[in-house]
Amino acid sequence: MTNINARETHWLFVMLILSRITLDAVSVFVKNSGTAAVINSAFGFLIAFALLFVTDRCFKVSSFDDVARDVYGKFGQRIFGFVFFCITLLNSVRRITMFSDAIGDFVLTASPYAFILIIFAVCAFVTALLGIEALVRISYITGGVTVLLIGIIMASSLVEVDITNIYPVLGKGRISNVFDMLYVYSDIVYLYYIKNSISGGQKHTFVKPLVKSAVVVSLVTLFYTLCVPYPVSEKFSYPIYRLASLSNTTVLIQRLDGIVFLIWIFSGFVSVGSLVYFASQILKDTFCLKDRKGTLPIIAFLVFIIALIGGGKWNCADGIISAFAFGALPATAIIFKYKNRRKKCKKSL
Amino acid sequence: MNIFFYKEPKENYDFNIGEVQKTVYDEPRSVISKNLDENISYIKDVFSVGKNGDIIAREFEIFVNQVRYKAFLICVEGLASTTFVDEYILKPLMLINEIPSKSTLEERVEKRLLTHTQVKKGNNLYELILTVNIGNAVLFVDTLDCGFTLDVKTWEHRPIGNPENEAVIQGPHEGFNEVLRCNTALIRKNLNTPNLVMENIPVGNTTKTPGALCYLKNVANDTLVNEVRRRISSIDAQYILSSLDVEQYIEDKTYLPIPQVVTTERPDRVCRALTEGRVAFVLNGSSHVLIMPATFFDLITSAEDEYLRYPYSMLIRILRYLAVFLSLLFPAIFASLVNYHPELLLTNILLTVASSRALVPFGVITELILMEIAFELIKEAGIRVPGPIGSTLGIVGGLIIGQAAVEANLVSPIMVIVVALTGIASFTVPSYSLSFSFRFMRFVYVFAAMIAGLYGVCALLYLNIMVVAGTKSFGVAFLSPVSPAEKANAFDLVFGSPIWKRGTKREDYLKPKDMFKKAKISRKWRHPND
């Protein structure tokens, strides 16, 4: 694998996390916790941080496959890798479906769903084909633009802020399902897959992308809860689009909905493309294939077909990837560390 | 009867190129025979003396140590100066009859008889006679197994003039011409440093076109220099006539519609590039010098940006980015908005567009493509026809036909504005090669707009950026220093900065040997106590 720049790689994961916030993540927080959505997102960040910290300490410089092989054996590693591949595939399907739905609902209302989907699949295929280097570079370029555009939307919706909308501060008074809180950050799991190819930043690589994206996630959630009163806020599937459509800035720029379209395009293509890339890379590493690129047409086709047939049936993917990232992975990492410690003890004896 | 009527010839004359025996290339003869007649017959055969009207093959005699020797001189009329040959080569050789001495014939000829500044002795017959084609005269003497190359070049060439395709208002007006040494001298004169290296690299197996690889030995990265040298010297082609041929042989990706090498006619631009740690290649017969590696921001920067005061140059740069955007995307965005997303337009603008297009019989995309093709035709014709007619053609094509087409309701006035604005914007792109890329991509974007509106345009834009982001020119990412990110120089390069502030450090992505280009405080007068 080629060496990639740490700073640019951070932005790939920021984009992956932001792609969820541009879709339904905020509305999930609101549905779960009402006016306390921002507390929900903050809790999510803290738990994710803690779990990733543990995982990171256990992983250190070992690669994903090495850890899996060490913990589950050679055959187990293949099963683990295949499961991870299936989860990634499902994640890609979920993401492509959601973005295509959003574009179909707001931009190309008269176009067939398959048409929108096929353009997404082609872009994802090309993205994955060009590899991680091009992917992190485009993430770096589009990441900054995306954050800026989100900032413009938030700034323009300042006039709609009503502080009373956040009361009661504790919302429904309960914390939602843990995986629902964490799923926004679950894509960071792929960081451990490419960790060894990141140059100049092996230690705690997750911190920067997690913190950067958590700030944006929390701010968007806060603005949404401040601008749209509860329980009306529960009804919108795309909170960021709602925020954009609320704003009425100047005579020259009367609408900001178009900005959301750009955000969707950038985050959608980057996220789906990178997930397809990761799927091919996982498949290659797990089954020791010669060429990653050979698997790409099949993966892209699978993603397209499953998304076309399954449509909205893959909501479970969010929970599964979340469970894998913050359940299976930390558990594997802890077992790995425990095993290593035992080995060391045996050696010293 | 034939006096009154024309009679058709019975058989029509019909010429076809006939089959011939394929050329078999003999191994070039390298050994110089001591028997002059053998050499003469070989050289006459190689140069087809007798058939060739411009070859001067002169046989004569010289007297050395009271002995008469046969000699032979060959040169090309028009390339070599006949005055030089007569006065400084033939005259001394034929007229001086020296006092006998112990020195050999070879030494005598070289050191006493050839009263010329640049004399080179050689032992390879073929290599010696090849230099005749670049204006040298070659002398052979009987009983000697060596020859003498005499530099008597005097061919006609274009004087140093304005660089026509990179004209500036402020800054030097010198441009390269087609003579290698003239061009290398322009670079050396401007840089004035002994660290400047100009390595001779002939290109082309047959033409052996002289070329020079230029770099600063204390700055340029050795691996970069080696890579450029390797690529150029590994070109296995018989005829290389221009540096633009070399560009196509050495670039990383041929089918990518983006230039990966900077071509320039300006010595100052080459000098600046060399000081940054880049490598340049000058080829005889070409007024374009290649600079490697190239990034997107090198292609989008004009030479004048360096000479303008900071506020102006920053404004110009921002304007140029806007022009790039318009040149590439404006027609496609217009077509998308009108065709797919009219709700995004303000009501007044929408009504204006609708009313102006009411009587036009074509769809927006057809109208747009027709107009773009017409504009490209006018542009291309304007370049090909001679100067005064070219400008007339522009006026006739642009104004009269445009006006007539609008009045005939074949195109809408708004479409004329869109196409004209796009055309004007495309002229602001400093790199001719890059503007070609935009011309081509503009049509692709219009097709994307036709297929999927803004969604298609954005998808293509994404793919475009993705491909560009993944492209490398001689190991340097094409979007450097923006991506991969380089904190120190990214802003300076994209938006410019005051001359005293910018370029303290050289570009990281070139990995130069010497990182620092100047002192951190370059305006010492502001800090008299330091």
CSV table of N, CA and C in Angstrom, one decimal, chain B residues 326-433:
chain,number,residue,atom,x,y,z
B,326,LEU,N,-15.5,29.7,-15.1
B,326,LEU,CA,-16.5,30.0,-16.1
B,326,LEU,C,-16.2,29.2,-17.4
B,327,SER,N,-14.9,29.2,-17.7
B,327,SER,CA,-14.5,28.5,-18.9
B,327,SER,C,-14.9,27.1,-19.0
B,328,LEU,N,-14.8,26.4,-17.8
B,328,LEU,CA,-15.0,25.0,-17.7
B,328,LEU,C,-16.5,24.7,-17.5
B,329,LEU,N,-17.2,25.5,-16.6
B,329,LEU,CA,-18.5,25.0,-16.2
B,329,LEU,C,-19.7,25.9,-16.5
B,330,PHE,N,-19.4,27.1,-16.9
B,330,PHE,CA,-20.5,28.0,-17.1
B,330,PHE,C,-21.6,27.5,-18.1
B,331,PRO,N,-21.2,27.1,-19.3
B,331,PRO,CA,-22.2,26.6,-20.2
B,331,PRO,C,-23.0,25.4,-19.7
B,332,ALA,N,-22.3,24.5,-19.0
B,332,ALA,CA,-22.9,23.3,-18.5
B,332,ALA,C,-23.9,23.7,-17.3
B,333,ILE,N,-23.5,24.6,-16.5
B,333,ILE,CA,-24.4,25.0,-15.4
B,333,ILE,C,-25.6,25.7,-15.9
B,334,PHE,N,-25.4,26.6,-16.9
B,334,PHE,CA,-26.5,27.3,-17.6
B,334,PHE,C,-27.5,26.2,-18.1
B,335,ALA,N,-27.0,25.3,-18.9
B,335,ALA,CA,-27.8,24.3,-19.5
B,335,ALA,C,-28.6,23.5,-18.4
B,336,SER,N,-27.9,23.1,-17.3
B,336,SER,CA,-28.5,22.4,-16.2
B,336,SER,C,-29.6,23.2,-15.6
B,337,LEU,N,-29.4,24.4,-15.4
B,337,LEU,CA,-30.4,25.3,-14.7
B,337,LEU,C,-31.6,25.4,-15.5
B,338,VAL,N,-31.4,25.7,-16.8
B,338,VAL,CA,-32.5,25.9,-17.7
B,338,VAL,C,-33.3,24.6,-18.0
B,339,ASN,N,-32.6,23.5,-18.1
B,339,ASN,CA,-33.2,22.2,-18.5
B,339,ASN,C,-33.8,21.5,-17.3
B,340,TYR,N,-33.0,21.4,-16.2
B,340,TYR,CA,-33.4,20.6,-15.1
B,340,TYR,C,-33.8,21.3,-13.9
B,341,HIS,N,-33.2,22.4,-13.6
B,341,HIS,CA,-33.5,23.0,-12.3
B,341,HIS,C,-33.9,24.5,-12.4
B,342,PRO,N,-34.9,24.8,-13.2
B,342,PRO,CA,-35.3,26.2,-13.3
B,342,PRO,C,-35.7,26.9,-12.0
B,343,GLU,N,-36.1,26.0,-11.0
B,343,GLU,CA,-36.5,26.6,-9.7
B,343,GLU,C,-35.4,27.2,-9.0
B,344,LEU,N,-34.2,26.9,-9.4
B,344,LEU,CA,-33.0,27.5,-8.7
B,344,LEU,C,-32.7,29.0,-9.2
B,345,LEU,N,-33.3,29.3,-10.3
B,345,LEU,CA,-33.1,30.7,-10.9
B,345,LEU,C,-34.1,31.6,-10.2
B,346,LEU,N,-33.6,32.9,-10.1
B,346,LEU,CA,-34.6,33.9,-9.6
B,346,LEU,C,-35.7,34.1,-10.6
B,347,THR,N,-36.8,34.5,-10.2
B,347,THR,CA,-38.0,34.5,-11.1
B,347,THR,C,-37.7,35.5,-12.2
B,348,ASN,N,-37.2,36.6,-12.0
B,348,ASN,CA,-36.9,37.6,-13.0
B,348,ASN,C,-36.0,37.0,-14.1
B,349,ILE,N,-34.9,36.4,-13.6
B,349,ILE,CA,-34.0,35.8,-14.6
B,349,ILE,C,-34.6,34.7,-15.4
B,350,LEU,N,-35.4,33.9,-14.7
B,350,LEU,CA,-36.1,32.8,-15.4
B,350,LEU,C,-37.0,33.3,-16.5
B,351,LEU,N,-37.7,34.4,-16.2
B,351,LEU,CA,-38.7,35.0,-17.2
B,351,LEU,C,-37.9,35.5,-18.4
B,352,THR,N,-36.7,36.2,-18.1
B,352,THR,CA,-35.9,36.7,-19.1
B,352,THR,C,-35.4,35.6,-20.1
B,353,VAL,N,-34.9,34.5,-19.4
B,353,VAL,CA,-34.4,33.4,-20.2
B,353,VAL,C,-35.5,32.8,-21.0
B,354,ALA,N,-36.7,32.6,-20.4
B,354,ALA,CA,-37.8,32.0,-21.1
B,354,ALA,C,-38.2,32.8,-22.3
B,355,SER,N,-38.4,34.1,-22.1
B,355,SER,CA,-38.8,35.0,-23.2
B,355,SER,C,-37.8,35.1,-24.3
B,356,SER,N,-36.5,35.1,-24.0
B,356,SER,CA,-35.5,35.1,-25.0
B,356,SER,C,-35.4,33.8,-25.8
B,357,ARG,N,-35.8,32.7,-25.2
B,357,ARG,CA,-35.7,31.4,-25.9
B,357,ARG,C,-37.1,31.0,-26.6
B,358,ALA,N,-38.1,31.9,-26.4
B,358,ALA,CA,-39.4,31.5,-26.9
B,358,ALA,C,-39.5,31.1,-28.3
B,359,LEU,N,-38.8,31.8,-29.2
B,359,LEU,CA,-38.9,31.6,-30.6
B,359,LEU,C,-37.8,30.7,-31.2
B,360,VAL,N,-36.9,30.3,-30.3
B,360,VAL,CA,-35.7,29.5,-30.8
B,360,VAL,C,-36.2,28.0,-31.0
B,361,PRO,N,-35.9,27.5,-32.2
B,361,PRO,CA,-36.5,26.1,-32.5
B,361,PRO,C,-35.7,25.0,-31.9
B,362,PHE,N,-34.5,25.2,-31.3
B,362,PHE,CA,-33.7,24.1,-30.8
B,362,PHE,C,-33.8,24.1,-29.3
B,363,GLY,N,-33.4,22.9,-28.7
B,363,GLY,CA,-33.3,22.7,-27.3
B,363,GLY,C,-32.1,23.4,-26.8
B,364,VAL,N,-32.0,23.7,-25.5
B,364,VAL,CA,-30.9,24.4,-24.9
B,364,VAL,C,-29.5,23.7,-25.2
B,365,ILE,N,-29.5,22.4,-25.1
B,365,ILE,CA,-28.2,21.7,-25.3
B,365,ILE,C,-27.8,21.8,-26.7
B,366,THR,N,-28.7,21.6,-27.7
B,366,THR,CA,-28.4,21.6,-29.1
B,366,THR,C,-27.9,23.0,-29.4
B,367,GLU,N,-28.6,24.0,-28.9
B,367,GLU,CA,-28.3,25.4,-29.2
B,367,GLU,C,-26.9,25.7,-28.7
B,368,LEU,N,-26.6,25.2,-27.5
B,368,LEU,CA,-25.4,25.5,-26.8
B,368,LEU,C,-24.2,24.8,-27.6
B,369,ILE,N,-24.4,23.6,-27.9
B,369,ILE,CA,-23.3,22.8,-28.6
B,369,ILE,C,-23.1,23.5,-30.0
B,370,LEU,N,-24.2,23.9,-30.7
B,370,LEU,CA,-24.0,24.5,-32.0
B,370,LEU,C,-23.2,25.8,-31.9
B,371,MET,N,-23.6,26.6,-30.9
B,371,MET,CA,-22.9,27.9,-30.6
B,371,MET,C,-21.4,27.7,-30.2
B,372,GLU,N,-21.2,26.7,-29.4
B,372,GLU,CA,-19.8,26.4,-29.0
B,372,GLU,C,-19.0,25.9,-30.2
B,373,ILE,N,-19.5,25.1,-31.0
B,373,ILE,CA,-18.8,24.6,-32.2
B,373,ILE,C,-18.5,25.8,-33.1
B,374,ALA,N,-19.5,26.7,-33.3
B,374,ALA,CA,-19.3,27.9,-34.1
B,374,ALA,C,-18.2,28.8,-33.6
B,375,PHE,N,-18.2,28.9,-32.3
B,375,PHE,CA,-17.2,29.7,-31.6
B,375,PHE,C,-15.8,29.1,-31.8
B,376,GLU,N,-15.7,27.8,-31.6
B,376,GLU,CA,-14.4,27.1,-31.8
B,376,GLU,C,-13.9,27.2,-33.2
B,377,LEU,N,-14.9,27.2,-34.2
B,377,LEU,CA,-14.5,27.3,-35.6
B,377,LEU,C,-13.9,28.7,-35.8
B,378,ILE,N,-14.6,29.7,-35.3
B,378,ILE,CA,-14.1,31.1,-35.5
B,378,ILE,C,-12.7,31.2,-34.9
B,379,LYS,N,-12.6,30.7,-33.7
B,379,LYS,CA,-11.3,30.8,-33.0
B,379,LYS,C,-10.2,30.1,-33.7
B,380,GLU,N,-10.5,28.9,-34.2
B,380,GLU,CA,-9.4,28.1,-34.9
B,380,GLU,C,-9.1,28.8,-36.2
B,381,ALA,N,-10.1,29.3,-36.9
B,381,ALA,CA,-9.9,29.9,-38.2
B,381,ALA,C,-9.1,31.2,-38.0
B,382,GLY,N,-9.4,31.9,-36.9
B,382,GLY,CA,-8.7,33.2,-36.6
B,382,GLY,C,-7.2,33.0,-36.4
B,383,ILE,N,-6.9,31.8,-35.8
B,383,ILE,CA,-5.4,31.5,-35.5
B,383,ILE,C,-4.7,31.1,-36.9
B,384,ARG,N,-5.4,30.4,-37.7
B,384,ARG,CA,-4.8,29.8,-38.9
B,384,ARG,C,-4.6,30.9,-40.0
B,385,VAL,N,-5.5,31.8,-40.2
B,385,VAL,CA,-5.4,32.8,-41.3
B,385,VAL,C,-4.4,33.9,-40.9
B,386,PRO,N,-3.8,34.6,-41.9
B,386,PRO,CA,-2.9,35.6,-41.6
B,386,PRO,C,-3.5,36.8,-40.7
B,387,GLY,N,-2.7,37.4,-40.0
B,387,GLY,CA,-3.1,38.5,-39.0
B,387,GLY,C,-4.2,39.3,-39.3
B,388,PRO,N,-4.1,40.3,-40.3
B,388,PRO,CA,-5.2,41.2,-40.5
B,388,PRO,C,-6.5,40.5,-40.9
B,389,ILE,N,-6.4,39.4,-41.7
B,389,ILE,CA,-7.6,38.7,-42.1
B,389,ILE,C,-8.3,38.0,-40.9
B,390,GLY,N,-7.4,37.5,-40.0
B,390,GLY,CA,-7.8,36.8,-38.8
B,390,GLY,C,-8.7,37.7,-37.9
B,391,SER,N,-8.3,39.0,-37.7
B,391,SER,CA,-9.2,39.9,-36.9
B,391,SER,C,-10.5,40.2,-37.6
B,392,THR,N,-10.4,40.3,-39.0
B,392,THR,CA,-11.6,40.6,-39.7
B,392,THR,C,-12.6,39.4,-39.6
B,393,LEU,N,-12.0,38.2,-39.7
B,393,LEU,CA,-12.8,37.0,-39.5
B,393,LEU,C,-13.5,36.9,-38.2
B,394,GLY,N,-12.8,37.3,-37.1
B,394,GLY,CA,-13.3,37.4,-35.8
B,394,GLY,C,-14.5,38.3,-35.7
B,395,ILE,N,-14.4,39.5,-36.4
B,395,ILE,CA,-15.5,40.5,-36.4
B,395,ILE,C,-16.6,39.9,-37.2
B,396,VAL,N,-16.3,39.4,-38.4
B,396,VAL,CA,-17.4,38.9,-39.2
B,396,VAL,C,-18.1,37.7,-38.5
B,397,GLY,N,-17.3,36.8,-38.0
B,397,GLY,CA,-17.9,35.6,-37.4
B,397,GLY,C,-18.6,35.9,-36.1
B,398,GLY,N,-18.0,36.7,-35.3
B,398,GLY,CA,-18.5,37.0,-33.9
B,398,GLY,C,-19.7,37.9,-34.0
B,399,LEU,N,-19.5,39.1,-34.6
B,399,LEU,CA,-20.5,40.1,-34.5
B,399,LEU,C,-21.6,39.9,-35.6
B,400,ILE,N,-21.2,39.8,-36.8
B,400,ILE,CA,-22.2,39.8,-37.9
B,400,ILE,C,-23.0,38.5,-37.9
B,401,ILE,N,-22.3,37.4,-37.9
B,401,ILE,CA,-23.1,36.1,-37.9
B,401,ILE,C,-23.9,35.9,-36.6
B,402,GLY,N,-23.3,36.3,-35.5
B,402,GLY,CA,-24.0,36.2,-34.2
B,402,GLY,C,-25.3,37.0,-34.2
B,403,GLN,N,-25.1,38.3,-34.7
B,403,GLN,CA,-26.3,39.2,-34.7
B,403,GLN,C,-27.4,38.6,-35.7
B,404,ALA,N,-26.9,38.1,-36.8
B,404,ALA,CA,-27.8,37.6,-37.8
B,404,ALA,C,-28.5,36.4,-37.2
B,405,ALA,N,-27.8,35.5,-36.5
B,405,ALA,CA,-28.4,34.3,-36.0
B,405,ALA,C,-29.4,34.6,-34.9
B,406,VAL,N,-29.2,35.7,-34.1
B,406,VAL,CA,-30.1,36.1,-33.1
B,406,VAL,C,-31.4,36.6,-33.8
B,407,GLU,N,-31.2,37.5,-34.8
B,407,GLU,CA,-32.3,38.1,-35.5
B,407,GLU,C,-33.1,37.0,-36.2
B,408,ALA,N,-32.5,36.0,-36.7
B,408,ALA,CA,-33.2,34.9,-37.4
B,408,ALA,C,-33.8,33.9,-36.4
B,409,ASN,N,-33.7,34.2,-35.1
B,409,ASN,CA,-34.2,33.4,-34.0
B,409,ASN,C,-33.7,32.0,-34.0
B,410,LEU,N,-32.5,31.8,-34.5
B,410,LEU,CA,-31.8,30.5,-34.5
B,410,LEU,C,-31.1,30.3,-33.1
B,411,VAL,N,-30.7,31.4,-32.5
B,411,VAL,CA,-30.1,31.3,-31.2
B,411,VAL,C,-30.7,32.4,-30.3
B,412,SER,N,-30.7,32.2,-29.0
B,412,SER,CA,-31.2,33.2,-28.2
B,412,SER,C,-30.0,34.2,-27.8
B,413,PRO,N,-30.4,35.5,-27.5
B,413,PRO,CA,-29.3,36.4,-27.1
B,413,PRO,C,-28.6,35.9,-25.8
B,414,ILE,N,-29.3,35.3,-24.9
B,414,ILE,CA,-28.7,34.8,-23.7
B,414,ILE,C,-27.6,33.8,-24.0
B,415,MET,N,-27.9,33.0,-25.0
B,415,MET,CA,-26.9,31.9,-25.3
B,415,MET,C,-25.7,32.6,-25.9
B,416,VAL,N,-25.8,33.6,-26.7
B,416,VAL,CA,-24.7,34.3,-27.2
B,416,VAL,C,-23.8,34.9,-26.1
B,417,ILE,N,-24.5,35.4,-25.1
B,417,ILE,CA,-23.8,36.0,-23.9
B,417,ILE,C,-23.0,34.9,-23.2
B,418,VAL,N,-23.7,33.7,-23.0
B,418,VAL,CA,-23.1,32.6,-22.3
B,418,VAL,C,-21.8,32.1,-23.0
B,419,VAL,N,-22.0,31.9,-24.3
B,419,VAL,CA,-20.8,31.4,-25.1
B,419,VAL,C,-19.7,32.4,-25.2
B,420,ALA,N,-20.1,33.7,-25.4
B,420,ALA,CA,-19.1,34.7,-25.5
B,420,ALA,C,-18.3,34.9,-24.2
B,421,LEU,N,-19.0,34.8,-23.1
B,421,LEU,CA,-18.4,35.0,-21.8
B,421,LEU,C,-17.4,33.8,-21.5
B,422,THR,N,-17.9,32.6,-21.9
B,422,THR,CA,-17.1,31.4,-21.7
B,422,THR,C,-15.8,31.5,-22.6
B,423,GLY,N,-16.0,32.0,-23.8
B,423,GLY,CA,-14.8,32.2,-24.7
B,423,GLY,C,-13.8,33.2,-24.2
B,424,ILE,N,-14.3,34.3,-23.7
B,424,ILE,CA,-13.4,35.3,-23.2
B,424,ILE,C,-12.7,34.8,-22.0
B,425,ALA,N,-13.4,34.0,-21.1
B,425,ALA,CA,-12.8,33.5,-19.9
B,425,ALA,C,-11.7,32.5,-20.3
B,426,SER,N,-12.0,31.7,-21.4
B,426,SER,CA,-11.0,30.7,-21.8
B,426,SER,C,-9.6,31.4,-22.2
B,427,PHE,N,-9.7,32.6,-22.7
B,427,PHE,CA,-8.5,33.3,-23.2
B,427,PHE,C,-7.6,33.7,-22.0
B,428,THR,N,-8.2,33.8,-20.8
B,428,THR,CA,-7.4,34.2,-19.7
B,428,THR,C,-6.5,33.1,-19.1
B,429,VAL,N,-6.7,31.9,-19.5
B,429,VAL,CA,-5.9,30.8,-19.0
B,429,VAL,C,-4.5,30.9,-19.7
B,430,PRO,N,-3.4,31.1,-18.9
B,430,PRO,CA,-2.1,31.4,-19.4
B,430,PRO,C,-1.5,30.3,-20.2
B,431,SER,N,-1.8,29.0,-19.8
B,431,SER,CA,-1.2,27.9,-20.6
B,431,SER,C,-2.0,27.5,-21.8
B,432,TYR,N,-1.4,27.6,-22.9
B,432,TYR,CA,-2.2,27.2,-24.2
B,432,TYR,C,-2.6,25.8,-24.1
B,433,SER,N,-1.8,24.9,-23.6
B,433,SER,CA,-2.1,23.5,-23.5
B,433,SER,C,-3.2,23.3,-22.5
